[in-house]
Coordinates of C-alpha atoms and ligand atoms in Angstrom, one line a residue:
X5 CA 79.9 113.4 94.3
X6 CA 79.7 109.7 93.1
X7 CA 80.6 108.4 89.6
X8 CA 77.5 107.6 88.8
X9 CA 75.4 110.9 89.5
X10 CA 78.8 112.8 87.8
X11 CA 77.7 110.4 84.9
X12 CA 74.0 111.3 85.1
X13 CA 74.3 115.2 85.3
X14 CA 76.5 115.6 82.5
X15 CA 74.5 113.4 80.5
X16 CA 71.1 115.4 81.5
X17 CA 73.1 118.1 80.7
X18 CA 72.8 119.5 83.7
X19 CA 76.6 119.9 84.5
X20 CA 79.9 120.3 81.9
X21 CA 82.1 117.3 81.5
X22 CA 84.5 120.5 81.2
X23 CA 83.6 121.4 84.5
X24 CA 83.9 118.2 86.1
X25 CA 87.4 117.5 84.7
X26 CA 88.8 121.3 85.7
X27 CA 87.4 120.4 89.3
X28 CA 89.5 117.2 89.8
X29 CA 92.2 119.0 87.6
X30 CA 92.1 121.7 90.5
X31 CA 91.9 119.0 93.9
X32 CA 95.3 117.3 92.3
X33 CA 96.7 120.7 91.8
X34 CA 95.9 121.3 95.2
X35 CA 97.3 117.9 96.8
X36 CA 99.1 116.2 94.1
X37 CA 102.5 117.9 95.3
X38 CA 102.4 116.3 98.8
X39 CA 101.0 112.7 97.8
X40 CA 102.5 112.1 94.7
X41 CA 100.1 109.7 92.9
X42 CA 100.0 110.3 89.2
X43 CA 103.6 109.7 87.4
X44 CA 101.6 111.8 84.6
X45 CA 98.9 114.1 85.0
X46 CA 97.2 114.5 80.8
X47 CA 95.6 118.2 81.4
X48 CA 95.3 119.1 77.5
X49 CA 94.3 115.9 76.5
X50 CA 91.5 115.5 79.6
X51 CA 90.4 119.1 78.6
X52 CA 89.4 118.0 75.2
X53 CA 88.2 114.9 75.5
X54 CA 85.7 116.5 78.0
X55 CA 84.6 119.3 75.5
X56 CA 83.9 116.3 72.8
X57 CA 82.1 114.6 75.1
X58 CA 79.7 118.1 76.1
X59 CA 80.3 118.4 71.8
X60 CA 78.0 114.8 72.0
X61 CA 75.1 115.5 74.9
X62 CA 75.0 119.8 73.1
X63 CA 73.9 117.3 69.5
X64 CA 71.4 115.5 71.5
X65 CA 73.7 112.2 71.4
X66 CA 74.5 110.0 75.1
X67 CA 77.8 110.0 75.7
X68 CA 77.9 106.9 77.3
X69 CA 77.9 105.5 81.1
X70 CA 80.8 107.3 82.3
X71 CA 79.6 110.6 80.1
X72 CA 82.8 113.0 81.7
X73 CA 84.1 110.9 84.3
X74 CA 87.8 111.4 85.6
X75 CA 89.4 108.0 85.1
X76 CA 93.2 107.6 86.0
X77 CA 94.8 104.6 84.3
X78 CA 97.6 102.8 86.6
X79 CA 101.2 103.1 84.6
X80 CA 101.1 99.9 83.0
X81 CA 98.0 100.6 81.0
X82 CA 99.0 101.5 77.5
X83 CA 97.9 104.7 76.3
X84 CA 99.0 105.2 72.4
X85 CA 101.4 108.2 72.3
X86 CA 101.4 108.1 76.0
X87 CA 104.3 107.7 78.5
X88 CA 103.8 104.6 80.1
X89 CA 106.3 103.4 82.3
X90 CA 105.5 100.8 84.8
X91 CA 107.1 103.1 87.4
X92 CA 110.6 101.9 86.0
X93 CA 113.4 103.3 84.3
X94 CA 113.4 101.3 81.8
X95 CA 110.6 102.0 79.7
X96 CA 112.0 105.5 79.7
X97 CA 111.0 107.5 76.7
X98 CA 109.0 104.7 75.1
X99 CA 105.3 106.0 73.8
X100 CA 103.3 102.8 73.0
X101 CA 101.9 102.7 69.4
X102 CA 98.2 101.9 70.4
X103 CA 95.6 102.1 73.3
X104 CA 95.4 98.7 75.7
X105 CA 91.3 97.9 75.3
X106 CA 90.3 99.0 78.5
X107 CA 91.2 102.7 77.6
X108 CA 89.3 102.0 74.2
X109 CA 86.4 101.1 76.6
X110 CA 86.5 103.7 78.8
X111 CA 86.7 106.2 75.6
X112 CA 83.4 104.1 74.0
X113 CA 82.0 105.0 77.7
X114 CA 82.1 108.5 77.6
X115 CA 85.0 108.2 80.5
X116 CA 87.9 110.9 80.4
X117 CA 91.2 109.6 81.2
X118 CA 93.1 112.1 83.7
X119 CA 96.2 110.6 84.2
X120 CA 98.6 107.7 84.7
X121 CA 99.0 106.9 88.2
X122 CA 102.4 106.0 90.2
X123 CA 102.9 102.0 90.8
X124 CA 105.7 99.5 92.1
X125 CA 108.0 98.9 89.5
X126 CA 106.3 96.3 86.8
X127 CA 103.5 96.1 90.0
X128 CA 106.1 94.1 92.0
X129 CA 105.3 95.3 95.5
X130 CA 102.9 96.0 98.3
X131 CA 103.9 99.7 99.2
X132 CA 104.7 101.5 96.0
X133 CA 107.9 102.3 97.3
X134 CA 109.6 100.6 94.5
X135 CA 108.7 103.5 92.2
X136 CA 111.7 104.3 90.2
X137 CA 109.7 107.6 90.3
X138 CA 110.0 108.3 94.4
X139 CA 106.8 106.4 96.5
X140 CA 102.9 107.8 96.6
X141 CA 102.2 108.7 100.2
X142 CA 98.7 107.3 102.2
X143 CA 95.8 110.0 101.6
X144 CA 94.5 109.4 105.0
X145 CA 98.3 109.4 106.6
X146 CA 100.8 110.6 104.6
X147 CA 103.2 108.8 107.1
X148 CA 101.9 105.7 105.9
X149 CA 102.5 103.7 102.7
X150 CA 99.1 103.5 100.6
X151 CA 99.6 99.8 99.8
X152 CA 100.5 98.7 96.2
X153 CA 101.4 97.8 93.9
X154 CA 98.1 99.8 92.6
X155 CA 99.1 102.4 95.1
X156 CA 98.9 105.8 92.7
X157 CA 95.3 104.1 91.7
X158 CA 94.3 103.7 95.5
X159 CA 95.9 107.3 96.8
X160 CA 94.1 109.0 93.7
X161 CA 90.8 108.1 94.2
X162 CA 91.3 108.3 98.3
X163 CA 92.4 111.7 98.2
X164 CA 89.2 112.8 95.9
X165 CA 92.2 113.6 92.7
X166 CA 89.7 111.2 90.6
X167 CA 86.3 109.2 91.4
X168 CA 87.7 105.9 89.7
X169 CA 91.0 104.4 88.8
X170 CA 91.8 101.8 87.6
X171 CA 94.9 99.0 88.4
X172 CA 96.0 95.6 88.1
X173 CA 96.0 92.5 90.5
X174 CA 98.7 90.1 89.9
X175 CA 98.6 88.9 94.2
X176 CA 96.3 91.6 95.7
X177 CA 97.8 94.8 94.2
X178 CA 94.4 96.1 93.4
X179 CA 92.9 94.7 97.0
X180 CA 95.4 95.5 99.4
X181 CA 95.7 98.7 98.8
X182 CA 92.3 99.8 98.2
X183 CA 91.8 98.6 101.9
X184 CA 95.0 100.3 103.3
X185 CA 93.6 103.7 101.5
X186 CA 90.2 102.9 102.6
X187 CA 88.3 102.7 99.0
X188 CA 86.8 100.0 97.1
X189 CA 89.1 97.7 95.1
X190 CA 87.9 94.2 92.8
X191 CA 90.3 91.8 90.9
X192 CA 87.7 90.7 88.5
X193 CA 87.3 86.6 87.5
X194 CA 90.8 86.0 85.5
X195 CA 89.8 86.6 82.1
X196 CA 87.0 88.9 82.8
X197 CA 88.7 92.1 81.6
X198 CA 91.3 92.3 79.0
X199 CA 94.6 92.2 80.0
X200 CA 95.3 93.7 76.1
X201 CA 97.5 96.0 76.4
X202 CA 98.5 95.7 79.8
X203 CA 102.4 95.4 80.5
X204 CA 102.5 91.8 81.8
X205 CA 104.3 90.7 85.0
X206 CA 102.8 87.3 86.0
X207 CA 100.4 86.8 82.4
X208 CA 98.4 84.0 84.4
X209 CA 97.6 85.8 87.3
X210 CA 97.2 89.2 86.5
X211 CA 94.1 90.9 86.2
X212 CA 92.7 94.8 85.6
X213 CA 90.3 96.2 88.1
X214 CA 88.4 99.0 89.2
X215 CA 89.2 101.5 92.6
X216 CA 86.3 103.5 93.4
X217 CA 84.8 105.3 96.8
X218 CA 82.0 102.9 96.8
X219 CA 80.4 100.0 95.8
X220 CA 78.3 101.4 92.8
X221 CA 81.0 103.3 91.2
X222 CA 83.1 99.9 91.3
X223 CA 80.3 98.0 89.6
X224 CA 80.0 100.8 87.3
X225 CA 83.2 101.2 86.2
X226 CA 83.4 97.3 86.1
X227 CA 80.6 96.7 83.4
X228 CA 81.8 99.2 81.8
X229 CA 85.6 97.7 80.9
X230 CA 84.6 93.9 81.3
X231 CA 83.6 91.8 78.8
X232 CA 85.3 89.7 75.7
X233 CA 87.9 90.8 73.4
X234 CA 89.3 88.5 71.0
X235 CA 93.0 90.7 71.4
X236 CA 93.3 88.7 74.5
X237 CA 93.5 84.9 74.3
X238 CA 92.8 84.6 77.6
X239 CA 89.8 86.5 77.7
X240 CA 86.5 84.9 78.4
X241 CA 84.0 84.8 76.3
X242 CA 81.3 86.2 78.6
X243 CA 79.7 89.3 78.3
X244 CA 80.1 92.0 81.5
X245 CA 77.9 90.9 83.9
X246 CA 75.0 93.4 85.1
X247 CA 76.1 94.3 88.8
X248 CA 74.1 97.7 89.5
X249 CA 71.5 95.8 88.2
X250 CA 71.4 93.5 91.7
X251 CA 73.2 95.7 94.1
X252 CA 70.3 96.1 95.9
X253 CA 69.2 92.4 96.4
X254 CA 70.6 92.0 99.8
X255 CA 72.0 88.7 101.0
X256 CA 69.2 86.5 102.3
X257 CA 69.8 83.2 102.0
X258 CA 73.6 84.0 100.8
X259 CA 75.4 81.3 102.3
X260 CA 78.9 82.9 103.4
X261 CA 82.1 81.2 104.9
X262 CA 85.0 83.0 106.8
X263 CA 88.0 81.4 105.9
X264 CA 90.0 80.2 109.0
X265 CA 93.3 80.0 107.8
X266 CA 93.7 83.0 106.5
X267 CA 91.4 85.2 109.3
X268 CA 94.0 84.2 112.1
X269 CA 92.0 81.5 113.2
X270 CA 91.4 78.3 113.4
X271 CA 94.5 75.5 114.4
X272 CA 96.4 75.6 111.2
X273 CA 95.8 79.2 110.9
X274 CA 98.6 81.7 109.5
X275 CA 99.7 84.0 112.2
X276 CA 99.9 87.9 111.9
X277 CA 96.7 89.4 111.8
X278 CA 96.3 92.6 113.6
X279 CA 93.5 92.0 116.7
X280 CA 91.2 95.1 115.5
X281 CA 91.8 94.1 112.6
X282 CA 90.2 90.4 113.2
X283 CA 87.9 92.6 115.1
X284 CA 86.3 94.6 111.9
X285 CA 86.3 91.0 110.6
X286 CA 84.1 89.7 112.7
X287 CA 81.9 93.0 112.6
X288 CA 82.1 92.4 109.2
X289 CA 80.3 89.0 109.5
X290 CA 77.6 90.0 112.1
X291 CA 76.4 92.8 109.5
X292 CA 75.8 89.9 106.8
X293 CA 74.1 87.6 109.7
X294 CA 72.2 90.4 110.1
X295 CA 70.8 91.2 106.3
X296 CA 69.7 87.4 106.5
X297 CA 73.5 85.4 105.3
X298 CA 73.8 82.5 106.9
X299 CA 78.0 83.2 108.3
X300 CA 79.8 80.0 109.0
X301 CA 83.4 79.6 109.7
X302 CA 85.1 77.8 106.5
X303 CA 87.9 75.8 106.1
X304 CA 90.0 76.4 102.6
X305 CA 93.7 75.0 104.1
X306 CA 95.8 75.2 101.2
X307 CA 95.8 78.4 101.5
X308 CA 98.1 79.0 104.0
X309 CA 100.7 77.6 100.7
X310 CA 99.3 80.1 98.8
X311 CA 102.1 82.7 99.2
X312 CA 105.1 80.2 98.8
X313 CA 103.5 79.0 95.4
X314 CA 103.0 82.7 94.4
X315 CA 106.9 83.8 95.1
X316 CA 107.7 81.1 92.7
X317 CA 105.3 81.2 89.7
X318 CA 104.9 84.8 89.6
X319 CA 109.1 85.6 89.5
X320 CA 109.2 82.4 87.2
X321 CA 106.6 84.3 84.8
X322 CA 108.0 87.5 85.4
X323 CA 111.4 86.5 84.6
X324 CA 110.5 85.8 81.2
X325 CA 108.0 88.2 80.4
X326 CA 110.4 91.2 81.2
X327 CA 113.2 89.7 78.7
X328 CA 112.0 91.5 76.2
X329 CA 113.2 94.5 77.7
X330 CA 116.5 94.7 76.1
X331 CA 118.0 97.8 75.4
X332 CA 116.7 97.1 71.8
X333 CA 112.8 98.0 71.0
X334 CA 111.4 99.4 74.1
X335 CA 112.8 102.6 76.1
X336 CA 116.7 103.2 77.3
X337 CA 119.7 102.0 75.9
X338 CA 122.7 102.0 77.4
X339 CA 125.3 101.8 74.8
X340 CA 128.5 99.2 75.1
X341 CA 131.0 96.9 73.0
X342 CA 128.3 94.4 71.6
X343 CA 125.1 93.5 72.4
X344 CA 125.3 91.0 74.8
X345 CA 127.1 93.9 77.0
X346 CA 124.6 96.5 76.0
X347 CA 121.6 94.2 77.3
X348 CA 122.9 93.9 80.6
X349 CA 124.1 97.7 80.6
X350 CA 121.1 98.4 80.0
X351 CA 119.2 95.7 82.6
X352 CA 121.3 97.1 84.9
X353 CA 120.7 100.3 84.7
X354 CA 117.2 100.5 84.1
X355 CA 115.6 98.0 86.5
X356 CA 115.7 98.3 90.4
X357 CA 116.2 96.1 93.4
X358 CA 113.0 94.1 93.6
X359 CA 112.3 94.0 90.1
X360 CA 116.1 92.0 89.9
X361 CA 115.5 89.9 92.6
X362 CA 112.3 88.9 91.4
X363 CA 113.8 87.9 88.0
X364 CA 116.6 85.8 89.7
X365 CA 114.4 84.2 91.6
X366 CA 111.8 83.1 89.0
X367 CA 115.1 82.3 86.7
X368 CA 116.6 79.9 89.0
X369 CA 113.2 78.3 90.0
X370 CA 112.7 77.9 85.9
X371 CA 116.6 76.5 85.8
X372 CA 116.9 72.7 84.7
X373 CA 117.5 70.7 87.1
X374 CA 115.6 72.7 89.8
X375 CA 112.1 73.2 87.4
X376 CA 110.1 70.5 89.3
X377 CA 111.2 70.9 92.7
X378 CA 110.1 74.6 92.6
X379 CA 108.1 75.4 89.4
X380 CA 106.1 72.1 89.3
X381 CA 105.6 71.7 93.0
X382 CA 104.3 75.4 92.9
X383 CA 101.7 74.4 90.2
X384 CA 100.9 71.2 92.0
X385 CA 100.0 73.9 95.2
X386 CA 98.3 75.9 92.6
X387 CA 95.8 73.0 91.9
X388 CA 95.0 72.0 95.6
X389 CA 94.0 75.8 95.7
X390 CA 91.9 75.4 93.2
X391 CA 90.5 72.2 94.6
X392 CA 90.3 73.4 98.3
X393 CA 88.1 76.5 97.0
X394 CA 85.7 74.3 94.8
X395 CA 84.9 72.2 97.8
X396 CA 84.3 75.3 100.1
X397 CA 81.8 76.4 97.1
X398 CA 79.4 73.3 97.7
X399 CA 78.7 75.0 101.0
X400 CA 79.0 78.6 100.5
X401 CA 78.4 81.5 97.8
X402 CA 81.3 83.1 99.4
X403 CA 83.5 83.8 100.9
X404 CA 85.2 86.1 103.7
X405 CA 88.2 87.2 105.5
X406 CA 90.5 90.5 106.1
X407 CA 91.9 91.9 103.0
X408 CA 95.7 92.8 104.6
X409 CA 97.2 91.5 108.2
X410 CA 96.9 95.3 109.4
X411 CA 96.7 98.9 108.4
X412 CA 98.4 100.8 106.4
X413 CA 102.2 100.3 107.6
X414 CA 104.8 103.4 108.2
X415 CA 106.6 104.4 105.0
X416 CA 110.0 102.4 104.9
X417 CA 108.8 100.2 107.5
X418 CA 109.0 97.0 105.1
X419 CA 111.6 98.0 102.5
X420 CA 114.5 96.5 103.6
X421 CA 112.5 93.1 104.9
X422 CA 110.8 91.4 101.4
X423 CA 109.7 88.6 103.2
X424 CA 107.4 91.1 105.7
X425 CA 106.4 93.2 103.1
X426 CA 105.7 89.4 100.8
X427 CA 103.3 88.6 103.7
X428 CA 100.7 91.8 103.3
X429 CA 99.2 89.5 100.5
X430 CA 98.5 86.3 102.3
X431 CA 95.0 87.0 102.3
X432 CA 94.7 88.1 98.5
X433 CA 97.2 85.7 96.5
X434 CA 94.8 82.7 96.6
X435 CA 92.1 84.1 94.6
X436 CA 94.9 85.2 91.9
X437 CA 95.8 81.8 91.8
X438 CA 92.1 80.0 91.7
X439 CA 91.4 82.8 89.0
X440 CA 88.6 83.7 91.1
X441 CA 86.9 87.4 91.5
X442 CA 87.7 88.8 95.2
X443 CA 87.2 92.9 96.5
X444 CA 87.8 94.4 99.5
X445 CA 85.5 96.9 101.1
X446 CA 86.3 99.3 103.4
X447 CA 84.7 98.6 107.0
X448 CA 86.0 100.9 109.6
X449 CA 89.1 101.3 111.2
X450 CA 91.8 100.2 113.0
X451 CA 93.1 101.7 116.3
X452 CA 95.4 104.1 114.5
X453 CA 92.2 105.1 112.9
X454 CA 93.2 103.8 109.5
X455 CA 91.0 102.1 107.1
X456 CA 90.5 98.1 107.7
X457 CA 89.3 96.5 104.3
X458 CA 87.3 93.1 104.4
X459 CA 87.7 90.8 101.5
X460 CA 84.8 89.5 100.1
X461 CA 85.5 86.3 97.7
X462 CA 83.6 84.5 95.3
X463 CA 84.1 81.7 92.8
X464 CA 84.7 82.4 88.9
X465 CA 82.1 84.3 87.3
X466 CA 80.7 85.3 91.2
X467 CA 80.4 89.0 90.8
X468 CA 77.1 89.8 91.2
X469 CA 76.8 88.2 94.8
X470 CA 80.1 89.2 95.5
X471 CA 79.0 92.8 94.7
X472 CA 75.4 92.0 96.9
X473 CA 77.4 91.2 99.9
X474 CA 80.1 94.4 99.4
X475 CA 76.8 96.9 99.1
X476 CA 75.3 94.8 102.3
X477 CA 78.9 95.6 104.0
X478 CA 79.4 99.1 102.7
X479 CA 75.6 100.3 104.3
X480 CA 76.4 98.0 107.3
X481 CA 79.6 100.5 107.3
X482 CA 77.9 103.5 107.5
X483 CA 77.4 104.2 103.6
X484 CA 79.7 105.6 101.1
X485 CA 83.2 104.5 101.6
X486 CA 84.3 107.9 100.3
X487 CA 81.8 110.2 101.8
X488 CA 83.8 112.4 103.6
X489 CA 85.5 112.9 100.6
X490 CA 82.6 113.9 98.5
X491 CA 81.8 117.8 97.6
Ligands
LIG796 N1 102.5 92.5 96.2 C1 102.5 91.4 95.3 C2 103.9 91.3 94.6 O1 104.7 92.0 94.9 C3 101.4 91.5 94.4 C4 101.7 92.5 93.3 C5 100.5 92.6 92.3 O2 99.4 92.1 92.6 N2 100.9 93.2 91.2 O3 104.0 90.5 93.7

């Protein structure tokens, strides 16, 4: 059953938000043990929150939109007296001292928060196989990886633990693996949700988003988290934009633009893309020629720069956004001598391989001497980005292209190779850097039979046709996303 008509029965009163939440309490129960999403499963709490919330519709109150939806949070969401530990040792222990505002708007919503789902360590990866906690296998092939770094998110809602989930997009970790676990996924406009209380990795690029089984449930969950908050100083000051509102206005007269370079086309093309998948792609574009788009091929060629700039300015930002984990106010210690020793004790101990590579990396790149020849030339890319995509946007509403090179990739596949797994998010790390919204919708599958996501991309504050042309794409795809999964 959808989010939405979960919402509407238990706000008739025609179903228990008890019910509901012992139902997906029993299908993780049931599957939880082989795919391994949640790092935290929160049965009591979910149980009563979900008899307050049948305590409001028995008084003749509404609940809110969500009124007893399952929600899981990915596990860099604070949750106050929660663990939360950004799939890493080192938060280990640590119980944050207040709620991030998305799970304040999710409670205001009626929502019931299930669980905190498995993610690569501080969201640094594209497999969540850099779980300090052991990696979350793909619902629809548990040989496979389910994408990341949102993977727990993606594999949660895939395997029908939870409708919605939600998980943050720093280069595509909300995208990618939404299309390698064949669900929705959105990385809202930077600054359209609040990153407030969200553990930071890259503070400029990251961005909270919904997963859901289709397009609706997305924009539901969406409106229901987005909108200002004056906690976050990069939050913009726009209120959620109404998206169920137009999901049903269709795409005539949309112009949209498949974007060459990264599509595996064109002459300065980036290479790598999977030939079924550039095969759903162009599927993909026939069904929104069909509704009445007019589908062009688009040029954006700064792209193809987009992943070198990323690999610099996200480490750089990481690298000093994870200093404050120091053996001294969050999680483990490990004692020594003095201090100095006890922080790096501690580093050592408590972060893993990528999460120290990454802060080498963005540390030498910040180093004097070397800050404009990698930091400043990376923001310099940044800006032609920004520029390429405004001058696509005088000729198209959006735009299109895959959402990942291939399908969902064989677990340990890419672990030992960071440059292959790095280039899963070519086609995702350009919106992060425009701040633009982009989602990926499932549209069939691959010749392993494995989801293919399409990415649909739209400038800042583009939602609402971006959301038009993912409902166009999700009927063109043989409706809900999720519908074998549904009961
Ligand atoms: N896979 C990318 C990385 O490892 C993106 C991660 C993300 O979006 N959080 O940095």
């Amino acid at each position: 059953m959808s989010a939405l008509s979960l919402a509407a029965s238990v706000r008739s009163g025609e179903r228990s938000a008890r019910g509901i939440v012992e139902e997906h309490l029993a299908a993780i129960a049931d599957g939880e043990g082989e795919i391994h999403a949640f790092n935290l499963v929160t049965t009591d709490a979910a149980l009563e929150r979900a008899d307050r919330v049948d305590a409001v519709v028995a008084q003749g109150g509404d609940p809110g939109p969500l009124a007893g939806v399952p929600v899981a949070l990915k596990d860099n969401m604070c949750t106050r007296g929660v663990p939360t530990t950004c799939g890493s040792l080192i938060l280990d222990g640590w119980r944050p001292p207040y709620d991030a505002t998305v799970v304040e708007r999710l409670d205001a919503a009626g929502a019931v928060i299930i669980g905190k789902t498995n993610m690569d360590e501080f969201a640094m990866g594209s497999s969540t196989e850099n779980s300090a906690f052991g990696p979350t296998l793909n619902p629809r092939d548990t040989t496979r990886v389910p994408g990341g770094s949102s993977g727990g998110s993606a594999a949660a809602v895939a395997a029908g633990f939870t409708p919605l989930s939600l998980g943050s997009d720093t280069g595509g970790s909300i995208r990618q693996p939404a299309a390698l676990c064949g669900v929705v996924g959105v990385k809202p406009t930077y600054g359209a949700v609040s990153r407030y209380g969200l553990v930071a990795f890259a503070s400029s690029l990251d961005q909270i988003g919904p997963f859901a089984r289709n397009v609706a449930d997305a924009a539901l969950l969406l409106e229901a988290v987005a909108g200002h908050d004056p906690l976050d100083s990069t939050s913009i000051p726009v209120s959620a934009p109404d998206l169920l509102g137009v999901l049903d206005r269709g795409v005539e007269g949309l112009r949209v633009g498949i974007i060459e370079e990264i599509s595996g086309s064109g002459p300065t093309g980036l290479e790598g893309f999977a030939p079924d998948v550039q095969s759903r792609l162009a599927e993909a574009a026939e069904a929104l020629a069909a509704a009445g788009a007019v589908v062009e091929k688009a040029s954006v060629p700064s792209t193809v720069f987009g992943l070198s700039a990323y690999y610099v300015i996200a480490p750089a930002e990481a690298s000093s956004n994870l200093a404050r984990f120091d053996g001294v106010r969050f999680g483990l210690r490990v004692d020594a001598e003095n201090t100095v020793d006890m922080n790096a004790a501690t580093r050592t101990a408590g972060f893993g391989d990528e999460v120290k590579r990454r802060i080498m990396l963005g540390t030498y790149a910040l180093s004097a001497g070397y800050y404009d020849a990698y930091y400043g030339k990376s923001q310099k890319v940044r800006t032609l980005i920004v520029e390429d995509f405004a001058r696509a946007y005088q000729s198209f509403d959006l735009l299109l292209s895959p959402t990942a090179p291939t399908t969902a990739f064989p677990i340990g596949e890419k672990v030992d190779d960071p440059m292959l797994m790095y280039l899963n998010d070519v086609c995702t790390i350009p919106s992060n850097l425009a701040g633009h919204p982009a989602m990926s919708v499932p549209f069939g599958v691959g010749d392993d039979g494995l989801p293919v996501g399409v990415q649909v991309l739209a400038p800042a504050n583009g939602e609402p046709s971006m959301f038009r042309a993912a409902a166009v794409l999700e009927a063109a795809a043989g409706g809900s996303a999720g519908s074998r999964h549904d009961s």
